[in-house]
Amino acid sequence: MRYIITEEFSTGAAASVSYSNTADAQAAVGEPAQEDSYSTNLGASVFADYLLTPKTNLRFSLSAGQDAQAFVGASTEGRLYYDAMLTLTYQLAPKFSIDAGGGVGYVVDENITDGKYAGWRPVYTAGINYTPTEKTYFKASISMQGADIMPNFSLVAGWNARAKTRLSLSVYQNQGFSSLSPDQYNVTRGLLGTVSQELIKGISLSLSGGYEQSLYEGLDGAKNAPAAVEGPSDYWLGSASLYWRFREWLAWQNTFMVSTGQGDSNELQTRFSSSLNMNF
């Protein structure tokens, strides 16, 4: 939701909270089964937009958040972040826009010894949006912000097959705390196909399937820090998500995911996540 102050100037805010539980975590061949892990992600931001020209918008944003994880019987670890960024969006044509931004961020590690990805660092984002027809779209983006330890990227092509049915194919890289061991991140690169169907107004169901590769990176910067615990380097995954938009500014999403790559285990890794998003 946006608050219009003048014809050129507006402000807004957003907040999100998500929770996930991972069971039967993927383990490398010969490795013992892992304990369940629980993670939370909190985020909030405020922004101010200034319309420089009818085709050019300048946004200043401040954001803060926390990514945290705990294993059964272990203490919680987390990463706090604070970002300040300036982003320029330009409408090159009615169906094509680009945006680019940069700024500064600060990360604080909690219960992570000599965190090697903590402290001051640059943050940035860039993207393009192209809608060649009323039913097709293409999006590309790259960013390094929040608690990221390396850039995220996404390439998405979509088709609105019917009024209430959407198909999309995406290539991406994202990251978060690893469910294998404390003090490490799991960076995933994947290919994912998704079918979304609006069931009734405001409620939609999405089914996804694809393939991922994983990179495991330790966060502990001590000289004698143990190497990151390695899991499967690649695996297949599938998920189902139920999305419910209560209001224009409030939405809730629940996702259940399964993936292969269990090494000596016959169990599939399962993950349940629930997120609440608010835009004021």
PDB file of C-alpha atoms in Angstrom:
ATOM      1  CA  MET A   1       0.000   0.000   0.000  1.00  0.00           C
ATOM      2  CA  ARG A   2       1.329   3.426  -0.928  1.00  0.00           C
ATOM      3  CA  TYR A   3       0.682   6.802   0.700  1.00  0.00           C
ATOM      4  CA  ILE A   4       0.471   9.605  -1.858  1.00  0.00           C
ATOM      5  CA  ILE A   5       1.826  12.855  -0.434  1.00  0.00           C
ATOM      6  CA  THR A   6       2.095  14.890  -3.625  1.00  0.00           C
ATOM      7  CA  GLU A   7       1.773  14.053  -7.317  1.00  0.00           C
ATOM      8  CA  GLU A   8       5.492  13.213  -7.430  1.00  0.00           C
ATOM      9  CA  PHE A   9       6.205  12.006  -3.881  1.00  0.00           C
ATOM     10  CA  SER A  10       4.901   8.926  -2.032  1.00  0.00           C
ATOM     11  CA  THR A  11       5.946   6.637   0.830  1.00  0.00           C
ATOM     12  CA  GLY A  12       5.200   3.129   2.042  1.00  0.00           C
ATOM     13  CA  ALA A  13       6.294   0.269   4.260  1.00  0.00           C
ATOM     14  CA  ALA A  14       6.382  -3.521   4.223  1.00  0.00           C
ATOM     15  CA  ALA A  15       6.927  -6.324   6.731  1.00  0.00           C
ATOM     16  CA  SER A  16       7.183 -10.101   6.517  1.00  0.00           C
ATOM     17  CA  VAL A  17       7.585 -13.072   8.832  1.00  0.00           C
ATOM     18  CA  SER A  18       8.140 -16.704   7.843  1.00  0.00           C
ATOM     19  CA  TYR A  19       8.698 -19.985   9.663  1.00  0.00           C
ATOM     20  CA  SER A  20       9.937 -23.312   8.326  1.00  0.00           C
ATOM     21  CA  ASN A  21      10.590 -26.804   9.666  1.00  0.00           C
ATOM     22  CA  THR A  22      12.926 -29.246   7.877  1.00  0.00           C
ATOM     23  CA  ALA A  23      12.785 -32.981   8.641  1.00  0.00           C
ATOM     24  CA  ASP A  24      14.896 -35.876   7.298  1.00  0.00           C
ATOM     25  CA  ALA A  25      17.504 -33.381   6.082  1.00  0.00           C
ATOM     26  CA  GLN A  26      19.551 -34.409   3.062  1.00  0.00           C
ATOM     27  CA  ALA A  27      22.739 -36.175   4.134  1.00  0.00           C
ATOM     28  CA  ALA A  28      25.713 -37.302   2.095  1.00  0.00           C
ATOM     29  CA  VAL A  29      26.291 -41.009   1.511  1.00  0.00           C
ATOM     30  CA  GLY A  30      27.543 -42.642   4.706  1.00  0.00           C
ATOM     31  CA  GLU A  31      26.658 -39.673   6.919  1.00  0.00           C
ATOM     32  CA  PRO A  32      24.292 -40.077   9.919  1.00  0.00           C
ATOM     33  CA  ALA A  33      20.749 -38.738   9.857  1.00  0.00           C
ATOM     34  CA  GLN A  34      20.381 -35.090  10.857  1.00  0.00           C
ATOM     35  CA  GLU A  35      18.213 -33.586  13.566  1.00  0.00           C
ATOM     36  CA  ASP A  36      15.178 -31.531  12.553  1.00  0.00           C
ATOM     37  CA  SER A  37      15.848 -27.816  12.134  1.00  0.00           C
ATOM     38  CA  TYR A  38      13.602 -24.772  12.546  1.00  0.00           C
ATOM     39  CA  SER A  39      14.148 -21.372  10.978  1.00  0.00           C
ATOM     40  CA  THR A  40      12.501 -17.954  11.048  1.00  0.00           C
ATOM     41  CA  ASN A  41      12.931 -14.952   8.769  1.00  0.00           C
ATOM     42  CA  LEU A  42      11.819 -11.486   9.856  1.00  0.00           C
ATOM     43  CA  GLY A  43      11.986  -8.382   7.683  1.00  0.00           C
ATOM     44  CA  ALA A  44      10.724  -4.809   7.595  1.00  0.00           C
ATOM     45  CA  SER A  45      11.332  -1.861   5.294  1.00  0.00           C
ATOM     46  CA  VAL A  46      10.244   1.708   4.651  1.00  0.00           C
ATOM     47  CA  PHE A  47      10.640   3.571   1.373  1.00  0.00           C
ATOM     48  CA  ALA A  48      10.118   6.927  -0.270  1.00  0.00           C
ATOM     49  CA  ASP A  49       9.465   7.296  -4.011  1.00  0.00           C
ATOM     50  CA  TYR A  50      10.043  10.406  -6.086  1.00  0.00           C
ATOM     51  CA  LEU A  51       8.763  10.540  -9.675  1.00  0.00           C
ATOM     52  CA  LEU A  52      11.509  12.394 -11.516  1.00  0.00           C
ATOM     53  CA  THR A  53       9.707  12.151 -14.868  1.00  0.00           C
ATOM     54  CA  PRO A  54       6.628  10.234 -16.035  1.00  0.00           C
ATOM     55  CA  LYS A  55       8.990   7.364 -16.940  1.00  0.00           C
ATOM     56  CA  THR A  56      11.591   7.619 -14.158  1.00  0.00           C
ATOM     57  CA  ASN A  57      11.162   6.811 -10.464  1.00  0.00           C
ATOM     58  CA  LEU A  58      13.778   7.192  -7.717  1.00  0.00           C
ATOM     59  CA  ARG A  59      13.337   5.162  -4.509  1.00  0.00           C
ATOM     60  CA  PHE A  60      15.204   5.434  -1.205  1.00  0.00           C
ATOM     61  CA  SER A  61      14.675   2.477   1.107  1.00  0.00           C
ATOM     62  CA  LEU A  62      15.748   1.410   4.587  1.00  0.00           C
ATOM     63  CA  SER A  63      15.368  -2.248   5.569  1.00  0.00           C
ATOM     64  CA  ALA A  64      16.242  -4.475   8.493  1.00  0.00           C
ATOM     65  CA  GLY A  65      15.687  -8.108   9.361  1.00  0.00           C
ATOM     66  CA  GLN A  66      16.850 -11.304  10.981  1.00  0.00           C
ATOM     67  CA  ASP A  67      17.395 -14.816   9.646  1.00  0.00           C
ATOM     68  CA  ALA A  68      17.608 -17.384  12.466  1.00  0.00           C
ATOM     69  CA  GLN A  69      17.862 -21.165  12.775  1.00  0.00           C
ATOM     70  CA  ALA A  70      17.894 -23.740  15.556  1.00  0.00           C
ATOM     71  CA  PHE A  71      18.436 -27.509  15.614  1.00  0.00           C
ATOM     72  CA  VAL A  72      16.720 -29.809  18.096  1.00  0.00           C
ATOM     73  CA  GLY A  73      18.679 -29.617  21.347  1.00  0.00           C
ATOM     74  CA  ALA A  74      20.977 -26.805  20.139  1.00  0.00           C
ATOM     75  CA  SER A  75      21.125 -23.029  20.604  1.00  0.00           C
ATOM     76  CA  THR A  76      19.723 -20.586  18.062  1.00  0.00           C
ATOM     77  CA  GLU A  77      22.031 -18.837  15.618  1.00  0.00           C
ATOM     78  CA  GLY A  78      21.125 -15.889  13.464  1.00  0.00           C
ATOM     79  CA  ARG A  79      22.154 -13.066  11.177  1.00  0.00           C
ATOM     80  CA  LEU A  80      20.871  -9.507  11.632  1.00  0.00           C
ATOM     81  CA  TYR A  81      21.064  -7.101   8.700  1.00  0.00           C
ATOM     82  CA  TYR A  82      20.504  -3.399   8.007  1.00  0.00           C
ATOM     83  CA  ASP A  83      20.449  -1.976   4.453  1.00  0.00           C
ATOM     84  CA  ALA A  84      20.138   1.495   2.939  1.00  0.00           C
ATOM     85  CA  MET A  85      19.645   1.639  -0.819  1.00  0.00           C
ATOM     86  CA  LEU A  86      18.835   4.040  -3.655  1.00  0.00           C
ATOM     87  CA  THR A  87      17.089   2.481  -6.690  1.00  0.00           C
ATOM     88  CA  LEU A  88      16.238   4.001 -10.071  1.00  0.00           C
ATOM     89  CA  THR A  89      13.459   2.536 -12.240  1.00  0.00           C
ATOM     90  CA  TYR A  90      13.075   3.618 -15.875  1.00  0.00           C
ATOM     91  CA  GLN A  91      10.213   2.747 -18.224  1.00  0.00           C
ATOM     92  CA  LEU A  92      11.981   2.317 -21.558  1.00  0.00           C
ATOM     93  CA  ALA A  93       8.750   1.391 -23.351  1.00  0.00           C
ATOM     94  CA  PRO A  94       5.154   0.607 -22.327  1.00  0.00           C
ATOM     95  CA  LYS A  95       6.076  -3.087 -22.041  1.00  0.00           C
ATOM     96  CA  PHE A  96       9.706  -2.839 -20.934  1.00  0.00           C
ATOM     97  CA  SER A  97      11.309  -1.418 -17.767  1.00  0.00           C
ATOM     98  CA  ILE A  98      14.674  -1.635 -16.044  1.00  0.00           C
ATOM     99  CA  ASP A  99      15.820  -0.891 -12.516  1.00  0.00           C
ATOM    100  CA  ALA A 100      19.184  -0.618 -10.813  1.00  0.00           C
ATOM    101  CA  GLY A 101      20.211   0.346  -7.321  1.00  0.00           C
ATOM    102  CA  GLY A 102      22.988   0.299  -4.793  1.00  0.00           C
ATOM    103  CA  GLY A 103      23.825   1.210  -1.237  1.00  0.00           C
ATOM    104  CA  VAL A 104      25.438  -0.002   1.944  1.00  0.00           C
ATOM    105  CA  GLY A 105      24.576  -2.805   4.359  1.00  0.00           C
ATOM    106  CA  TYR A 106      25.709  -4.067   7.743  1.00  0.00           C
ATOM    107  CA  VAL A 107      25.417  -7.667   9.019  1.00  0.00           C
ATOM    108  CA  VAL A 108      25.728  -8.896  12.622  1.00  0.00           C
ATOM    109  CA  ASP A 109      26.185 -12.623  13.269  1.00  0.00           C
ATOM    110  CA  GLU A 110      24.670 -14.154  16.410  1.00  0.00           C
ATOM    111  CA  ASN A 111      26.279 -17.261  17.970  1.00  0.00           C
ATOM    112  CA  ILE A 112      28.552 -17.644  14.941  1.00  0.00           C
ATOM    113  CA  THR A 113      32.269 -17.493  15.810  1.00  0.00           C
ATOM    114  CA  ASP A 114      34.270 -14.855  13.897  1.00  0.00           C
ATOM    115  CA  GLY A 115      31.606 -14.621  11.202  1.00  0.00           C
ATOM    116  CA  LYS A 116      33.493 -14.126   7.941  1.00  0.00           C
ATOM    117  CA  TYR A 117      30.496 -12.596   6.164  1.00  0.00           C
ATOM    118  CA  ALA A 118      29.651 -10.077   8.928  1.00  0.00           C
ATOM    119  CA  GLY A 119      30.279  -6.321   8.974  1.00  0.00           C
ATOM    120  CA  TRP A 120      29.930  -3.560   6.393  1.00  0.00           C
ATOM    121  CA  ARG A 121      29.499  -4.428   2.717  1.00  0.00           C
ATOM    122  CA  PRO A 122      27.976  -3.001  -0.480  1.00  0.00           C
ATOM    123  CA  VAL A 123      24.432  -3.988  -1.455  1.00  0.00           C
ATOM    124  CA  TYR A 124      22.903  -3.770  -4.911  1.00  0.00           C
ATOM    125  CA  THR A 125      20.042  -4.866  -7.133  1.00  0.00           C
ATOM    126  CA  ALA A 126      19.272  -4.801 -10.866  1.00  0.00           C
ATOM    127  CA  GLY A 127      16.455  -6.161 -13.005  1.00  0.00           C
ATOM    128  CA  ILE A 128      14.385  -6.007 -16.161  1.00  0.00           C
ATOM    129  CA  ASN A 129      10.675  -6.602 -16.731  1.00  0.00           C
ATOM    130  CA  TYR A 130       9.283  -7.330 -20.187  1.00  0.00           C
ATOM    131  CA  THR A 131       5.662  -8.145 -21.090  1.00  0.00           C
ATOM    132  CA  PRO A 132       5.608  -8.780 -24.869  1.00  0.00           C
ATOM    133  CA  THR A 133       1.891  -9.682 -24.833  1.00  0.00           C
ATOM    134  CA  GLU A 134      -1.025  -9.582 -22.411  1.00  0.00           C
ATOM    135  CA  LYS A 135      -0.458 -13.252 -21.596  1.00  0.00           C
ATOM    136  CA  THR A 136       3.343 -13.535 -21.502  1.00  0.00           C
ATOM    137  CA  TYR A 137       6.071 -11.980 -19.378  1.00  0.00           C
ATOM    138  CA  PHE A 138       9.784 -12.190 -18.740  1.00  0.00           C
ATOM    139  CA  LYS A 139      11.697 -11.074 -15.641  1.00  0.00           C
ATOM    140  CA  ALA A 140      15.396 -11.110 -14.822  1.00  0.00           C
ATOM    141  CA  SER A 141      17.067  -9.911 -11.629  1.00  0.00           C
ATOM    142  CA  ILE A 142      20.287 -10.050  -9.635  1.00  0.00           C
ATOM    143  CA  SER A 143      20.827  -8.782  -6.096  1.00  0.00           C
ATOM    144  CA  MET A 144      23.139  -8.849  -3.099  1.00  0.00           C
ATOM    145  CA  GLN A 145      21.395  -7.588   0.029  1.00  0.00           C
ATOM    146  CA  GLY A 146      20.056  -8.570   3.430  1.00  0.00           C
ATOM    147  CA  ALA A 147      21.994 -11.519   4.908  1.00  0.00           C
ATOM    148  CA  ASP A 148      23.251 -12.784   1.526  1.00  0.00           C
ATOM    149  CA  ILE A 149      26.791 -14.146   1.305  1.00  0.00           C
ATOM    150  CA  MET A 150      26.822 -14.122  -2.520  1.00  0.00           C
ATOM    151  CA  PRO A 151      24.502 -12.737  -5.215  1.00  0.00           C
ATOM    152  CA  ASN A 152      21.030 -14.120  -5.844  1.00  0.00           C
ATOM    153  CA  PHE A 153      19.676 -14.201  -9.390  1.00  0.00           C
ATOM    154  CA  SER A 154      16.451 -15.155 -11.119  1.00  0.00           C
ATOM    155  CA  LEU A 155      15.267 -15.599 -14.719  1.00  0.00           C
ATOM    156  CA  VAL A 156      11.524 -16.185 -15.093  1.00  0.00           C
ATOM    157  CA  ALA A 157       9.376 -16.705 -18.179  1.00  0.00           C
ATOM    158  CA  GLY A 158       5.620 -16.922 -17.700  1.00  0.00           C
ATOM    159  CA  TRP A 159       2.392 -17.501 -19.592  1.00  0.00           C
ATOM    160  CA  ASN A 160      -1.080 -16.591 -18.352  1.00  0.00           C
ATOM    161  CA  ALA A 161      -2.741 -19.517 -20.096  1.00  0.00           C
ATOM    162  CA  ARG A 162      -6.228 -18.614 -18.813  1.00  0.00           C
ATOM    163  CA  ALA A 163      -7.784 -15.926 -16.682  1.00  0.00           C
ATOM    164  CA  LYS A 164      -7.068 -17.964 -13.533  1.00  0.00           C
ATOM    165  CA  THR A 165      -4.204 -20.217 -14.680  1.00  0.00           C
ATOM    166  CA  ARG A 166      -0.512 -19.334 -14.900  1.00  0.00           C
ATOM    167  CA  LEU A 167       2.498 -21.339 -16.067  1.00  0.00           C
ATOM    168  CA  SER A 168       6.104 -20.312 -15.405  1.00  0.00           C
ATOM    169  CA  LEU A 169       9.641 -21.611 -15.807  1.00  0.00           C
ATOM    170  CA  SER A 170      12.476 -20.168 -13.734  1.00  0.00           C
ATOM    171  CA  VAL A 171      16.242 -20.476 -13.349  1.00  0.00           C
ATOM    172  CA  TYR A 172      17.561 -19.136 -10.057  1.00  0.00           C
ATOM    173  CA  GLN A 173      20.146 -18.955  -7.305  1.00  0.00           C
ATOM    174  CA  ASN A 174      19.104 -18.366  -3.692  1.00  0.00           C
ATOM    175  CA  GLN A 175      20.440 -19.099  -0.218  1.00  0.00           C
ATOM    176  CA  GLY A 176      19.763 -19.547   3.466  1.00  0.00           C
ATOM    177  CA  PHE A 177      20.855 -21.431   6.560  1.00  0.00           C
ATOM    178  CA  SER A 178      21.734 -25.070   5.864  1.00  0.00           C
ATOM    179  CA  SER A 179      19.568 -27.766   7.465  1.00  0.00           C
ATOM    180  CA  LEU A 180      22.645 -30.036   7.747  1.00  0.00           C
ATOM    181  CA  SER A 181      24.737 -28.244  10.352  1.00  0.00           C
ATOM    182  CA  PRO A 182      24.993 -24.989  12.316  1.00  0.00           C
ATOM    183  CA  ASP A 183      27.227 -22.138  11.126  1.00  0.00           C
ATOM    184  CA  GLN A 184      26.797 -22.741   7.425  1.00  0.00           C
ATOM    185  CA  TYR A 185      24.738 -21.625   4.439  1.00  0.00           C
ATOM    186  CA  ASN A 186      23.254 -23.645   1.617  1.00  0.00           C
ATOM    187  CA  VAL A 187      23.404 -21.875  -1.763  1.00  0.00           C
ATOM    188  CA  THR A 188      21.057 -23.488  -4.274  1.00  0.00           C
ATOM    189  CA  ARG A 189      20.897 -23.135  -8.055  1.00  0.00           C
ATOM    190  CA  GLY A 190      17.909 -24.620  -9.790  1.00  0.00           C
ATOM    191  CA  LEU A 191      15.416 -24.986 -12.598  1.00  0.00           C
ATOM    192  CA  LEU A 192      11.744 -24.951 -11.586  1.00  0.00           C
ATOM    193  CA  GLY A 193       8.439 -25.254 -13.426  1.00  0.00           C
ATOM    194  CA  THR A 194       5.242 -24.008 -11.761  1.00  0.00           C
ATOM    195  CA  VAL A 195       1.499 -24.198 -12.433  1.00  0.00           C
ATOM    196  CA  SER A 196      -0.697 -21.757 -10.463  1.00  0.00           C
ATOM    197  CA  GLN A 197      -4.481 -21.886 -10.326  1.00  0.00           C
ATOM    198  CA  GLU A 198      -6.772 -19.362  -8.648  1.00  0.00           C
ATOM    199  CA  LEU A 199      -9.352 -21.457  -6.793  1.00  0.00           C
ATOM    200  CA  ILE A 200     -11.582 -18.610  -5.675  1.00  0.00           C
ATOM    201  CA  LYS A 201     -10.996 -14.883  -5.433  1.00  0.00           C
ATOM    202  CA  GLY A 202      -7.908 -14.278  -3.296  1.00  0.00           C
ATOM    203  CA  ILE A 203      -6.945 -17.968  -2.897  1.00  0.00           C
ATOM    204  CA  SER A 204      -4.626 -19.818  -5.283  1.00  0.00           C
ATOM    205  CA  LEU A 205      -2.829 -23.176  -5.398  1.00  0.00           C
ATOM    206  CA  SER A 206       0.617 -23.674  -6.971  1.00  0.00           C
ATOM    207  CA  LEU A 207       2.359 -26.950  -7.865  1.00  0.00           C
ATOM    208  CA  SER A 208       6.076 -26.912  -8.697  1.00  0.00           C
ATOM    209  CA  GLY A 209       8.732 -29.394  -9.725  1.00  0.00           C
ATOM    210  CA  GLY A 210      12.363 -29.138 -10.716  1.00  0.00           C
ATOM    211  CA  TYR A 211      16.033 -29.810 -10.183  1.00  0.00           C
ATOM    212  CA  GLU A 212      18.578 -28.154  -7.866  1.00  0.00           C
ATOM    213  CA  GLN A 213      22.307 -28.122  -7.198  1.00  0.00           C
ATOM    214  CA  SER A 214      23.740 -27.138  -3.804  1.00  0.00           C
ATOM    215  CA  LEU A 215      26.876 -25.424  -2.555  1.00  0.00           C
ATOM    216  CA  TYR A 216      27.608 -25.588   1.185  1.00  0.00           C
ATOM    217  CA  GLU A 217      29.523 -22.632   2.633  1.00  0.00           C
ATOM    218  CA  GLY A 218      30.749 -22.271   6.237  1.00  0.00           C
ATOM    219  CA  LEU A 219      30.110 -18.975   8.062  1.00  0.00           C
ATOM    220  CA  ASP A 220      32.681 -19.490  10.844  1.00  0.00           C
ATOM    221  CA  GLY A 221      35.798 -17.435  10.109  1.00  0.00           C
ATOM    222  CA  ALA A 222      38.059 -18.895  12.832  1.00  0.00           C
ATOM    223  CA  LYS A 223      41.359 -20.405  11.674  1.00  0.00           C
ATOM    224  CA  ASN A 224      40.471 -23.807  13.104  1.00  0.00           C
ATOM    225  CA  ALA A 225      36.864 -23.723  11.910  1.00  0.00           C
ATOM    226  CA  PRO A 226      35.611 -27.099  10.642  1.00  0.00           C
ATOM    227  CA  ALA A 227      34.860 -27.498   6.967  1.00  0.00           C
ATOM    228  CA  ALA A 228      31.254 -27.161   5.880  1.00  0.00           C
ATOM    229  CA  VAL A 229      29.206 -30.350   6.157  1.00  0.00           C
ATOM    230  CA  GLU A 230      28.520 -31.499   2.604  1.00  0.00           C
ATOM    231  CA  GLY A 231      25.192 -32.884   1.459  1.00  0.00           C
ATOM    232  CA  PRO A 232      24.068 -34.109  -1.952  1.00  0.00           C
ATOM    233  CA  SER A 233      25.339 -31.904  -4.756  1.00  0.00           C
ATOM    234  CA  ASP A 234      22.134 -32.262  -6.791  1.00  0.00           C
ATOM    235  CA  TYR A 235      18.581 -33.545  -6.336  1.00  0.00           C
ATOM    236  CA  TRP A 236      14.984 -33.351  -7.554  1.00  0.00           C
ATOM    237  CA  LEU A 237      12.244 -31.490  -5.702  1.00  0.00           C
ATOM    238  CA  GLY A 238       8.514 -30.875  -5.752  1.00  0.00           C
ATOM    239  CA  SER A 239       6.258 -28.550  -3.784  1.00  0.00           C
ATOM    240  CA  ALA A 240       2.681 -27.420  -3.254  1.00  0.00           C
ATOM    241  CA  SER A 241       1.776 -23.905  -2.043  1.00  0.00           C
ATOM    242  CA  LEU A 242      -1.499 -22.399  -0.903  1.00  0.00           C
ATOM    243  CA  TYR A 243      -1.624 -18.614  -1.154  1.00  0.00           C
ATOM    244  CA  TRP A 244      -4.354 -16.553   0.495  1.00  0.00           C
ATOM    245  CA  ARG A 245      -4.650 -12.778   0.008  1.00  0.00           C
ATOM    246  CA  PHE A 246      -6.879 -11.511   2.833  1.00  0.00           C
ATOM    247  CA  ARG A 247      -6.588  -7.855   1.908  1.00  0.00           C
ATOM    248  CA  GLU A 248      -4.716  -5.754  -0.601  1.00  0.00           C
ATOM    249  CA  TRP A 249      -1.989  -5.315   2.028  1.00  0.00           C
ATOM    250  CA  LEU A 250      -2.053  -8.739   3.739  1.00  0.00           C
ATOM    251  CA  ALA A 251      -1.218 -12.200   2.336  1.00  0.00           C
ATOM    252  CA  TRP A 252      -0.438 -15.643   3.814  1.00  0.00           C
ATOM    253  CA  GLN A 253       1.380 -18.525   2.096  1.00  0.00           C
ATOM    254  CA  ASN A 254       1.928 -22.139   3.208  1.00  0.00           C
ATOM    255  CA  THR A 255       4.300 -24.442   1.318  1.00  0.00           C
ATOM    256  CA  PHE A 256       5.105 -28.155   1.636  1.00  0.00           C
ATOM    257  CA  MET A 257       8.194 -29.413  -0.228  1.00  0.00           C
ATOM    258  CA  VAL A 258       9.866 -32.797  -0.706  1.00  0.00           C
ATOM    259  CA  SER A 259      13.269 -33.502  -2.249  1.00  0.00           C
ATOM    260  CA  THR A 260      15.503 -36.470  -3.037  1.00  0.00           C
ATOM    261  CA  GLY A 261      19.230 -36.938  -2.487  1.00  0.00           C
ATOM    262  CA  GLN A 262      19.187 -38.724   0.833  1.00  0.00           C
ATOM    263  CA  GLY A 263      22.384 -40.740   0.508  1.00  0.00           C
ATOM    264  CA  ASP A 264      21.973 -43.924   2.585  1.00  0.00           C
ATOM    265  CA  SER A 265      18.499 -42.949   3.781  1.00  0.00           C
ATOM    266  CA  ASN A 266      15.317 -44.017   2.049  1.00  0.00           C
ATOM    267  CA  GLU A 267      13.432 -41.024   3.441  1.00  0.00           C
ATOM    268  CA  LEU A 268      12.685 -37.923   1.389  1.00  0.00           C
ATOM    269  CA  GLN A 269      13.625 -34.585   2.904  1.00  0.00           C
ATOM    270  CA  THR A 270      10.464 -32.689   3.824  1.00  0.00           C
ATOM    271  CA  ARG A 271      10.072 -29.009   4.566  1.00  0.00           C
ATOM    272  CA  PHE A 272       7.049 -27.011   5.647  1.00  0.00           C
ATOM    273  CA  SER A 273       7.091 -23.221   5.601  1.00  0.00           C
ATOM    274  CA  SER A 274       4.537 -20.549   6.412  1.00  0.00           C
ATOM    275  CA  SER A 275       4.922 -16.840   5.677  1.00  0.00           C
ATOM    276  CA  LEU A 276       2.887 -13.712   6.340  1.00  0.00           C
ATOM    277  CA  ASN A 277       3.483 -10.629   4.196  1.00  0.00           C
ATOM    278  CA  MET A 278       2.207  -7.104   4.901  1.00  0.00           C
ATOM    279  CA  ASN A 279       2.503  -4.026   2.675  1.00  0.00           C
ATOM    280  CA  PHE A 280       1.341  -0.760   4.190  1.00  0.00           C
TER     281      PHE A 280
END
